[in-house]
Coordinates of C-alpha atoms and ligand atoms in Angstrom, one line a residue:
M1 CA 57.6 0.5 -47.7
D2 CA 55.3 0.4 -44.7
Y3 CA 58.0 -0.3 -42.1
R4 CA 55.6 0.6 -39.2
G5 CA 53.1 -1.9 -40.7
I6 CA 55.8 -4.8 -40.4
F7 CA 56.3 -4.4 -36.8
E8 CA 52.5 -3.9 -36.0
D9 CA 51.8 -7.2 -38.0
A10 CA 54.5 -9.1 -36.1
V11 CA 52.8 -7.9 -32.6
D12 CA 49.4 -8.7 -34.0
A13 CA 50.5 -12.3 -34.8
L14 CA 51.4 -12.6 -31.1
R15 CA 48.1 -10.9 -29.8
Q16 CA 46.3 -13.6 -32.1
E17 CA 48.1 -16.5 -30.4
K18 CA 47.4 -14.9 -26.9
R19 CA 51.1 -14.5 -26.4
Y20 CA 51.1 -10.7 -26.2
R21 CA 52.8 -9.7 -23.1
V22 CA 51.5 -6.9 -20.7
F23 CA 53.9 -5.8 -18.2
A24 CA 52.6 -4.9 -14.7
D25 CA 53.9 -1.4 -13.5
L26 CA 55.2 -1.9 -10.0
E27 CA 56.7 0.0 -7.2
R28 CA 58.0 -2.5 -4.5
I29 CA 57.8 -0.8 -1.0
A30 CA 60.9 -1.5 0.8
G31 CA 60.3 -2.9 4.3
K32 CA 56.9 -4.1 3.3
F33 CA 58.0 -7.0 1.1
P34 CA 56.1 -8.6 -0.7
R35 CA 53.7 -5.7 -1.0
A36 CA 54.0 -3.2 -3.9
L37 CA 52.1 -0.2 -5.6
Y38 CA 50.6 -1.2 -8.8
R39 CA 49.6 1.3 -11.4
D40 CA 46.8 0.4 -13.8
S41 CA 46.5 1.5 -17.5
A42 CA 44.9 4.8 -16.2
D43 CA 48.0 5.4 -13.8
N44 CA 45.9 4.8 -10.8
A45 CA 48.0 3.3 -7.9
R46 CA 47.0 0.8 -5.4
E47 CA 48.7 -1.5 -3.0
I48 CA 48.9 -5.2 -4.0
T49 CA 50.7 -8.5 -2.8
I50 CA 53.4 -9.8 -5.4
W51 CA 53.1 -13.7 -5.4
C52 CA 55.5 -14.3 -8.4
S53 CA 58.7 -12.6 -7.7
N54 CA 62.0 -14.4 -8.1
D55 CA 63.4 -12.3 -5.3
Y56 CA 62.8 -15.5 -3.5
L57 CA 64.0 -14.7 0.0
G58 CA 63.3 -10.9 -0.2
M59 CA 67.1 -10.1 0.0
G60 CA 66.4 -7.3 -2.4
Q61 CA 65.1 -5.3 0.5
H62 CA 67.4 -6.8 3.2
D63 CA 68.7 -4.1 5.5
S64 CA 72.5 -5.2 5.1
V65 CA 72.3 -5.4 1.3
V66 CA 70.4 -1.9 0.9
S67 CA 72.8 -0.3 3.2
A68 CA 75.8 -1.8 1.4
M69 CA 74.6 -0.5 -1.8
Q70 CA 73.9 3.0 -0.5
Q71 CA 77.2 3.3 1.4
T72 CA 79.3 1.9 -1.5
A73 CA 77.7 4.4 -3.8
G74 CA 78.3 7.3 -1.3
R75 CA 81.9 6.2 -1.3
L76 CA 82.8 5.2 -4.6
G77 CA 80.0 6.8 -6.9
V78 CA 77.8 5.0 -9.1
G79 CA 79.3 3.7 -12.2
A80 CA 82.4 1.3 -12.8
G81 CA 83.6 3.7 -15.4
G82 CA 84.8 1.2 -17.8
T83 CA 85.0 -2.3 -19.1
R84 CA 87.0 -5.0 -16.8
N85 CA 90.2 -4.3 -18.8
I86 CA 90.0 -0.7 -19.1
S87 CA 89.7 0.9 -15.5
G88 CA 86.3 -0.9 -14.7
T89 CA 87.8 -3.7 -12.3
N90 CA 86.6 -2.2 -8.9
R91 CA 87.5 -3.5 -5.4
P92 CA 83.9 -4.5 -4.5
L93 CA 83.8 -6.5 -7.9
V94 CA 87.1 -8.4 -6.8
E95 CA 85.8 -9.0 -3.6
L96 CA 82.5 -10.4 -4.9
E97 CA 84.2 -12.8 -7.2
R98 CA 86.2 -14.1 -4.2
S99 CA 83.0 -14.6 -2.2
L100 CA 81.4 -16.5 -5.1
A101 CA 84.6 -18.8 -5.6
D102 CA 84.3 -19.5 -1.7
L103 CA 80.5 -20.1 -1.9
H104 CA 81.1 -23.1 -4.3
R105 CA 84.3 -24.1 -3.1
K106 CA 86.1 -23.2 -6.6
E107 CA 89.4 -21.8 -7.5
G108 CA 87.8 -19.0 -9.3
A109 CA 84.7 -17.0 -10.2
L110 CA 83.8 -14.6 -13.0
V111 CA 81.0 -12.0 -12.8
F112 CA 78.9 -11.0 -15.7
T113 CA 76.2 -8.3 -16.2
S114 CA 73.4 -11.0 -16.0
G115 CA 72.6 -14.8 -15.5
F116 CA 71.5 -14.8 -19.2
V117 CA 74.9 -13.4 -20.2
S118 CA 76.9 -15.6 -18.1
N119 CA 75.3 -18.9 -19.8
E120 CA 75.5 -17.4 -23.2
A121 CA 79.3 -16.4 -22.8
A122 CA 80.3 -19.3 -20.8
I123 CA 78.8 -22.3 -22.7
S124 CA 79.7 -20.9 -26.1
T125 CA 83.3 -19.9 -25.2
I126 CA 84.0 -23.1 -23.2
A127 CA 82.6 -25.2 -26.1
R128 CA 84.5 -23.2 -28.7
L129 CA 87.9 -23.7 -27.0
M130 CA 87.4 -27.5 -27.2
P131 CA 88.3 -28.5 -30.9
D132 CA 85.5 -30.7 -32.3
C133 CA 83.5 -30.5 -29.1
V134 CA 80.0 -32.1 -28.6
I135 CA 77.5 -30.7 -26.4
F136 CA 74.9 -32.5 -24.5
S137 CA 71.9 -30.2 -23.6
D138 CA 68.9 -31.1 -21.4
Q139 CA 65.5 -30.5 -23.5
L140 CA 64.1 -28.0 -20.9
N141 CA 67.4 -25.9 -20.6
H142 CA 66.7 -22.2 -20.1
A143 CA 66.8 -19.9 -23.3
S144 CA 70.3 -18.5 -22.3
M145 CA 71.7 -21.9 -22.4
I146 CA 70.2 -22.9 -25.6
Q147 CA 71.8 -19.4 -26.9
G148 CA 75.2 -20.2 -25.6
V149 CA 74.8 -23.8 -27.3
R150 CA 73.8 -22.2 -30.6
Q151 CA 76.4 -19.7 -30.6
S152 CA 79.3 -22.0 -30.0
G153 CA 78.4 -23.5 -33.5
M154 CA 79.4 -27.0 -32.1
Q155 CA 77.5 -30.2 -32.7
K156 CA 75.0 -30.7 -30.2
H157 CA 72.6 -33.4 -28.9
I158 CA 69.4 -32.7 -26.9
F159 CA 68.7 -35.2 -24.1
R160 CA 65.1 -35.7 -22.9
H161 CA 64.6 -33.8 -19.8
N162 CA 66.2 -35.5 -16.7
D163 CA 66.5 -38.7 -18.7
V164 CA 69.8 -40.3 -17.7
A165 CA 69.3 -43.3 -19.9
H166 CA 68.9 -41.3 -23.1
L167 CA 71.9 -39.1 -22.0
R168 CA 73.9 -42.3 -21.7
E169 CA 72.8 -43.4 -25.1
L170 CA 73.8 -40.4 -26.8
L171 CA 77.1 -40.3 -24.9
A172 CA 77.9 -43.7 -25.9
A173 CA 77.1 -43.2 -29.5
T174 CA 79.7 -40.3 -29.5
D175 CA 83.4 -40.9 -30.5
R176 CA 85.4 -41.4 -27.0
K177 CA 88.1 -39.2 -28.2
R178 CA 85.9 -36.0 -28.9
P179 CA 85.6 -33.4 -26.2
K180 CA 82.2 -33.4 -24.4
L181 CA 80.1 -30.8 -22.4
I182 CA 77.1 -31.6 -20.6
C183 CA 74.9 -28.6 -19.9
F184 CA 71.7 -28.7 -17.5
E185 CA 70.1 -27.1 -14.6
S186 CA 69.7 -27.9 -10.9
V187 CA 66.2 -26.7 -10.2
Y188 CA 64.0 -26.3 -13.5
S189 CA 62.0 -23.2 -12.8
M190 CA 58.7 -23.9 -14.5
D191 CA 57.9 -27.2 -13.2
G192 CA 60.0 -26.9 -10.1
D193 CA 61.8 -30.3 -10.5
I194 CA 65.5 -31.1 -9.8
A195 CA 67.9 -33.0 -11.9
P196 CA 69.6 -36.2 -11.2
I197 CA 72.9 -34.4 -10.7
A198 CA 74.8 -37.4 -9.1
E199 CA 73.9 -39.9 -11.9
I200 CA 74.8 -37.1 -14.6
C201 CA 78.1 -36.7 -12.7
D202 CA 78.6 -40.4 -12.9
L203 CA 77.9 -40.6 -16.6
A204 CA 80.5 -37.7 -17.2
E205 CA 83.1 -39.5 -15.3
E206 CA 82.4 -42.6 -17.3
F207 CA 82.3 -40.8 -20.6
G208 CA 85.0 -38.2 -19.9
A209 CA 82.8 -35.2 -20.3
L210 CA 82.9 -31.8 -18.5
T211 CA 79.8 -30.9 -16.6
Y212 CA 78.1 -27.5 -16.6
I213 CA 75.3 -26.7 -14.1
D214 CA 73.0 -23.8 -14.1
E215 CA 72.1 -23.1 -10.2
V216 CA 70.2 -20.0 -10.9
H217 CA 66.8 -21.1 -9.0
A218 CA 68.8 -22.7 -6.0
V219 CA 71.9 -20.4 -5.1
G220 CA 71.1 -18.7 -1.7
M221 CA 68.2 -21.1 -1.1
Y222 CA 69.6 -24.5 -0.8
G223 CA 72.7 -26.1 0.9
E224 CA 74.2 -25.3 4.3
R225 CA 75.6 -21.9 3.0
G226 CA 73.4 -21.3 0.1
G227 CA 75.7 -23.0 -2.4
G228 CA 72.6 -24.6 -4.1
I229 CA 71.5 -28.2 -4.8
C230 CA 75.0 -29.2 -5.4
E231 CA 76.1 -28.1 -2.1
R232 CA 73.1 -29.8 -0.4
E233 CA 73.9 -33.0 -2.1
G234 CA 77.7 -32.8 -1.4
L235 CA 78.3 -32.6 -5.3
M236 CA 80.1 -29.2 -5.7
D237 CA 83.5 -30.8 -6.7
R238 CA 82.0 -33.1 -9.3
I239 CA 80.7 -30.4 -11.2
D240 CA 83.2 -28.4 -13.5
I241 CA 81.4 -25.2 -14.1
I242 CA 78.7 -23.9 -11.6
E243 CA 76.8 -20.9 -12.9
G244 CA 74.4 -18.7 -11.1
T245 CA 72.7 -15.5 -10.7
L246 CA 72.9 -12.5 -8.3
A247 CA 69.3 -11.3 -9.3
K248 CA 67.1 -14.1 -7.8
G249 CA 67.8 -15.6 -4.4
F250 CA 70.5 -13.0 -3.7
G251 CA 68.0 -10.3 -4.7
V252 CA 70.3 -7.8 -6.6
M253 CA 71.6 -8.3 -10.2
G254 CA 74.3 -9.9 -12.3
G255 CA 75.4 -13.4 -13.1
Y256 CA 78.4 -15.5 -12.6
I257 CA 80.4 -18.8 -13.2
T258 CA 82.6 -20.5 -10.8
A259 CA 85.3 -23.2 -12.0
N260 CA 88.9 -24.0 -11.8
K261 CA 91.5 -21.2 -12.6
A262 CA 92.1 -22.4 -16.1
I263 CA 88.6 -22.3 -17.3
I264 CA 88.0 -18.9 -15.5
D265 CA 91.1 -17.4 -17.0
A266 CA 90.1 -18.7 -20.4
V267 CA 86.4 -17.4 -20.3
R268 CA 87.9 -14.2 -19.1
S269 CA 90.2 -13.9 -22.0
Y270 CA 88.1 -15.1 -24.9
A271 CA 84.4 -14.2 -24.2
P272 CA 83.2 -11.1 -26.0
E273 CA 80.2 -10.9 -23.8
F274 CA 82.7 -10.3 -20.9
I275 CA 85.4 -8.3 -22.5
F276 CA 83.5 -5.7 -24.4
T277 CA 81.1 -4.4 -21.9
T278 CA 81.3 -2.1 -18.9
A279 CA 82.0 -3.8 -15.6
L280 CA 79.1 -4.0 -12.9
P281 CA 79.2 -0.9 -10.7
P282 CA 80.8 -1.2 -7.1
A283 CA 77.7 -0.4 -5.2
L284 CA 75.8 -3.3 -7.0
C285 CA 78.7 -5.6 -6.4
A286 CA 78.9 -4.6 -2.7
A287 CA 75.1 -5.4 -2.4
A288 CA 75.3 -8.6 -3.9
R289 CA 78.2 -9.5 -1.8
A290 CA 76.5 -8.6 1.5
S291 CA 73.5 -10.8 0.5
I292 CA 75.8 -13.7 -0.3
E293 CA 77.7 -13.4 3.0
H294 CA 74.6 -13.0 5.0
L295 CA 73.1 -16.0 3.5
K296 CA 76.3 -18.2 4.0
K297 CA 75.7 -17.6 7.9
S298 CA 72.1 -17.2 8.3
S299 CA 69.5 -20.3 7.6
V300 CA 66.6 -18.6 9.0
E301 CA 65.6 -17.2 5.5
R302 CA 65.9 -20.7 4.0
Q303 CA 63.9 -22.4 6.6
Q304 CA 61.1 -20.1 6.6
H305 CA 61.2 -20.1 2.8
K306 CA 60.7 -23.8 3.0
R307 CA 57.9 -23.7 5.5
Q308 CA 55.9 -21.1 3.6
A309 CA 56.3 -23.1 0.2
R310 CA 55.0 -26.2 1.9
L311 CA 52.2 -24.5 3.6
T312 CA 51.2 -22.7 0.3
K313 CA 51.3 -26.2 -1.5
A314 CA 49.3 -27.8 1.1
I315 CA 46.6 -25.1 1.3
L316 CA 46.0 -24.8 -2.1
A317 CA 46.0 -28.5 -2.9
D318 CA 43.6 -28.8 0.2
A319 CA 41.1 -26.4 -1.7
G320 CA 41.1 -28.6 -4.6
L321 CA 43.3 -26.4 -6.7
P322 CA 45.6 -28.1 -9.3
V323 CA 48.9 -27.7 -7.7
M324 CA 51.8 -29.6 -9.3
D325 CA 53.7 -31.5 -6.5
T326 CA 57.2 -30.2 -6.6
P327 CA 60.3 -31.0 -4.5
T328 CA 61.3 -27.3 -4.5
H329 CA 60.1 -23.9 -3.5
I330 CA 58.4 -23.4 -6.8
V331 CA 54.4 -23.9 -6.8
P332 CA 53.0 -24.2 -10.3
L333 CA 49.2 -24.0 -10.6
M334 CA 48.1 -25.8 -13.8
V335 CA 45.4 -23.9 -16.0
G336 CA 46.4 -25.6 -19.4
D337 CA 44.8 -22.7 -21.7
A338 CA 46.3 -19.3 -22.6
R339 CA 43.2 -17.4 -22.5
L340 CA 42.0 -18.8 -19.0
C341 CA 45.5 -18.2 -17.7
K342 CA 45.5 -14.6 -18.6
A343 CA 41.8 -14.2 -17.5
A344 CA 42.6 -15.7 -14.0
S345 CA 45.8 -13.4 -13.5
D346 CA 43.9 -10.4 -14.6
M347 CA 40.9 -11.2 -12.0
L348 CA 43.4 -11.9 -9.2
M349 CA 44.8 -8.3 -9.8
D350 CA 41.6 -6.6 -10.5
K351 CA 39.3 -8.1 -7.7
H352 CA 41.9 -9.5 -5.1
N353 CA 44.9 -7.1 -5.3
I354 CA 47.2 -10.2 -5.9
Y355 CA 49.7 -10.4 -8.7
I356 CA 50.6 -13.6 -10.3
Q357 CA 51.9 -13.3 -14.0
P358 CA 50.4 -15.9 -16.3
I359 CA 53.1 -18.1 -17.7
N360 CA 52.3 -19.0 -21.3
Y361 CA 54.2 -20.4 -24.5
P362 CA 57.0 -20.3 -25.3
T363 CA 58.2 -20.2 -21.7
V364 CA 56.0 -23.5 -21.2
P365 CA 54.7 -25.8 -23.8
K366 CA 51.2 -25.0 -25.4
G367 CA 48.5 -26.7 -23.1
T368 CA 50.5 -26.4 -20.1
E369 CA 49.8 -22.6 -19.4
R370 CA 50.1 -21.9 -15.5
L371 CA 50.3 -19.6 -12.9
R372 CA 53.7 -19.8 -11.3
I373 CA 53.3 -19.0 -7.5
T374 CA 56.6 -18.4 -5.6
P375 CA 56.1 -18.1 -1.8
T376 CA 58.8 -16.2 0.2
P377 CA 59.8 -16.2 3.9
L378 CA 57.9 -12.9 3.9
H379 CA 54.6 -14.2 2.9
T380 CA 52.6 -14.6 6.1
D381 CA 50.3 -17.3 6.8
E382 CA 47.4 -14.9 6.6
M383 CA 48.6 -13.9 3.0
V384 CA 48.7 -17.7 2.2
F385 CA 44.9 -17.9 3.3
E386 CA 44.0 -14.8 1.2
L387 CA 45.7 -16.4 -1.6
R388 CA 43.6 -19.6 -1.2
H389 CA 40.4 -17.6 -1.1
A390 CA 41.1 -15.4 -4.0
L391 CA 42.1 -18.4 -6.2
V392 CA 39.0 -20.3 -5.3
S393 CA 36.9 -17.3 -6.2
V394 CA 38.6 -16.8 -9.5
W395 CA 38.3 -20.6 -10.3
A396 CA 34.6 -20.6 -9.6
S397 CA 33.9 -17.2 -11.7
L398 CA 35.8 -18.5 -14.7
E399 CA 34.5 -22.1 -14.2
I400 CA 37.8 -23.7 -14.3
P401 CA 37.4 -27.3 -12.9
R402 CA 39.0 -28.2 -9.7
E403 CA 39.0 -31.1 -7.4
Q404 CA 36.8 -31.6 -4.5
A405 CA 38.0 -29.6 -1.5
S406 CA 39.1 -32.1 1.4
A407 CA 38.4 -31.0 4.9
E408 CA 39.5 -27.3 5.1
I409 CA 42.8 -26.5 6.5
T410 CA 42.2 -23.7 9.0
A411 CA 44.3 -21.3 10.6
S412 CA 43.6 -23.0 14.1
K413 CA 44.5 -26.5 12.5
L414 CA 47.7 -25.0 11.5
T415 CA 48.6 -23.5 14.8
S416 CA 47.5 -26.5 16.5
G417 CA 50.0 -28.5 14.6
D418 CA 47.7 -30.8 12.5
L419 CA 49.6 -29.9 9.4
T420 CA 53.3 -31.2 9.4
L421 CA 55.4 -28.4 8.6
P422 CA 59.2 -27.7 9.4
T423 CA 59.4 -25.1 12.0
V424 CA 61.4 -22.1 11.8
G425 CA 64.8 -22.5 13.4
G426 CA 64.3 -26.2 13.7
Ligands
PLP501 C1 66.5 -16.2 -14.9 C2 67.2 -17.3 -15.6 C3 68.6 -17.2 -16.0 C4 69.0 -15.6 -16.3 O1 69.4 -14.9 -15.0 P1 69.3 -13.4 -15.1 O2 70.4 -13.0 -14.1 O3 68.0 -13.0 -14.7 O4 69.7 -13.0 -16.4 C5 69.5 -18.1 -16.2 N1 69.1 -19.3 -16.3 C6 67.7 -19.8 -15.7 C7 67.6 -21.0 -15.5 C8 67.0 -18.7 -15.2 O5 65.7 -19.1 -15.0

């Protein structure tokens, strides 16, 4: 039996579809965000600018977050030493869960090793505990939510993305007496669009369904205290389960759900993904909590984030680059071809020291391959202009079509206020 050949063939199939993934070897430089050392295939290092990180606010290098981790590791050591049930429930973890419940104004919170695990564990466990439950799941839900739905083994209906009329149809066609769970996201990370949350809550009320929202791409970044889109729109109390990550806007690692005490206690008691794994280490919990608490009080990061995202969109669109218009901080640049998308990414890195990972199938549908750009508060105006220059040059070299550039947005126009942008602190 040629076991080795089986695996090589499997990977070759991906190569042929232009889906083979190459990871960038990075060493982020604390204090120089978003700069990092990149090592090429020959292990030669050079400094580059990252334009595709999900450390959306740079909190992974924030002084208060880094020192919380260092100090806690010094005092409590590095590992948790056990599962939650057997000696692993450490004080910083307890405090972290309180901080999260407070963030979303819920009775309780439960922390998992990642956002992926929190979705898989919570959705599957909650659905399984409701006899004869039917799940209604948005068509573009993240892989971790799909995994949770599958794992529950319950009947499911997929509604067209953000299509409230379709969701209504599916709910109306379901026996009123059966328990129902509606699963969706607030910010969808690849298109950067936002769900009609209030309308979905209206439907949930009308048809007696439980609501589960993934706010992974919104926590820390939206709302008065960083509670996400639901906080911004005054809808937190209308959602039964809010899920989030500690790894993106908060810049650390781990995932969580918040909900009423009954749901939290049930997931805590029944989800194998929660029970049979070692608890998060105290230093990591302390760092995550420092980040959450900082962002509850400080809005400077959110305002500057919004400004740099709007600036990036305006500058790139102005150069005739195919920026998708989004109501969020995510800036997708459509390429529409897997090979070109990879080539553009390679050229940005090799010629311009700019790192933007190509996003190909199955993360996005075939024909919608793109560069997903994530400006942060720490990308300077100068970096945005460098990005524009690099992209225009790459688009020309690869002969990717772009629209006619309008009158150039220049640095002077920007400072003279010709471009309407929110001001920091305003
Ligand atoms: C990244 C992501 C997750 C998983 O979060 P991790 O903490 O990275 O495991 C869950 N949902 C969505 C929508 C995501 O994009």
